[in-house]
Amino acid sequence: MNTAVAEAALGQAVTELEPIRARLVALGRSHTPADVADAMRAEGRVVTDSALVATVEALRRHSVGAGPLEPLLRQAGVTDVLVNGPDQVFVDRGRGLELTGVRFSSDAEVRGLAQRLAASVGRRLDDAAPFVDARLADGCRVHAVLGTVARPGTCLSLRVPAARTFSLDDFVASGSLSERGAALLGRMVAARLAFLVSGGTGSGKTTLLAALLALVPERERIVVVEDSRELAPRHPHVVGLEGRPANAEGAGAVTLTDLVRQSLRMRPDRLVVGEVRGPEIVDLLMAMNTGHEGGCGTVHANSAEDVPARLEALGSLGGLGRAALHAQIGAALHAVIHIEREDSGRRRVAEVHVVEADPASGLTRTEPAVQFGPGGRIRLGPGAARLERLLDR
């Protein structure tokens, strides 16, 4: 059975189960196989041993985990499952978004699934708190927005954790990076340069950063700070710190800023912030400026040139003025590695920029050092000489 037919069958199964499930819910207690058989007969279904077993199993599968989305999450190559109300379910297999045949019977069913997923990790999701961002027990990251504030209904976004950790050799094998490019990035890690991996959503920033961290010498201790656990580098000495949102009473939050400050007392050889997207950038830059070499992280940006402006915006959230922030950037950050996702869905390491400070204004900018073209071609930019000096220091 091909994927499209399987997804259509899955969508039909979800629709057919709903009236049976509604009858079982109306019982007000846990149902038994006999209850399922009675509900099947009430719906005009033929009850055989095989049909009853299949229905009981389908009900179980749709009441645990991600319910009707579970088969999609388990498909090989799927990185994201997106639900836009009851009638649109998309998957991303690395080729862009594809509409599936999976459907929900109503927005209430989507809402119920979203609330069950949130409740499974102790998070609140209702009209008073209509959105949630959390990581499930299996590592899947879920974001939900209820239909009270979203159109065309309750929206779910599920990010599937990578089934395996990729290496730089895998990037080379897939054509995302040339062998010369991999060697250059390896030299950057060995030289303990402080760098950020920039790119858009889904471009592969975290995957590339994990591959680079695997090159860190085994004798070094890596401390990773993340909002939601995603980085899993192949390295024998990794300590992960994960942020925590406030509970239903608005207490108990642990921010990335808190964790960056705590990590400095944990004797890190390499301090890593999985994704810089808030005031924690201030503490990270200060750490890089106080003897913590080789620090790195990822940041959302459309291009390497946009990174200083992006950091300036984030730094303002931490109360650091423009001049002071750029002084910190210029002293702490050496390079930016930009990765992009092409229209075909393939990820490609596009370029490496070095960070330069303008002596007149004191503001920082990035200069292209190396650009990676098709077929493994490499073009050197005006920042190439500075990058070479940093690598040879």
PDB file of C-alpha atoms in Angstrom, residues 220-225 237-242 258-271 292:
ATOM      1  CA  GLU A 220      36.373  18.356  27.098  1.00  0.00           C
ATOM      2  CA  ARG A 221      33.082  18.858  28.945  1.00  0.00           C
ATOM      3  CA  ILE A 222      30.138  20.253  26.951  1.00  0.00           C
ATOM      4  CA  VAL A 223      27.279  21.963  28.802  1.00  0.00           C
ATOM      5  CA  VAL A 224      24.192  22.459  26.623  1.00  0.00           C
ATOM      6  CA  VAL A 225      21.428  24.919  27.552  1.00  0.00           C
ATOM      7  CA  HIS A 237      30.755  14.140  28.166  1.00  0.00           C
ATOM      8  CA  VAL A 238      27.612  16.192  27.578  1.00  0.00           C
ATOM      9  CA  VAL A 239      25.495  17.773  30.324  1.00  0.00           C
ATOM     10  CA  GLY A 240      22.120  19.139  29.254  1.00  0.00           C
ATOM     11  CA  LEU A 241      20.106  21.836  31.030  1.00  0.00           C
ATOM     12  CA  GLU A 242      16.510  22.360  29.916  1.00  0.00           C
ATOM     13  CA  ASP A 258      18.929  31.301  34.623  1.00  0.00           C
ATOM     14  CA  LEU A 259      20.470  28.212  33.049  1.00  0.00           C
ATOM     15  CA  VAL A 260      23.303  30.046  31.284  1.00  0.00           C
ATOM     16  CA  ARG A 261      24.285  31.616  34.596  1.00  0.00           C
ATOM     17  CA  GLN A 262      24.167  28.236  36.350  1.00  0.00           C
ATOM     18  CA  SER A 263      26.168  26.569  33.584  1.00  0.00           C
ATOM     19  CA  LEU A 264      29.112  28.880  34.220  1.00  0.00           C
ATOM     20  CA  ARG A 265      29.500  27.242  37.644  1.00  0.00           C
ATOM     21  CA  MET A 266      29.591  23.768  36.128  1.00  0.00           C
ATOM     22  CA  ARG A 267      33.101  24.020  34.658  1.00  0.00           C
ATOM     23  CA  PRO A 268      32.140  23.894  30.982  1.00  0.00           C
ATOM     24  CA  ASP A 269      34.890  23.554  28.382  1.00  0.00           C
ATOM     25  CA  ARG A 270      32.298  24.394  25.749  1.00  0.00           C
ATOM     26  CA  LEU A 271      29.144  26.332  26.605  1.00  0.00           C
ATOM     27  CA  HIS A 292      34.879  30.395  28.001  1.00  0.00           C
TER      28      HIS A 292
END
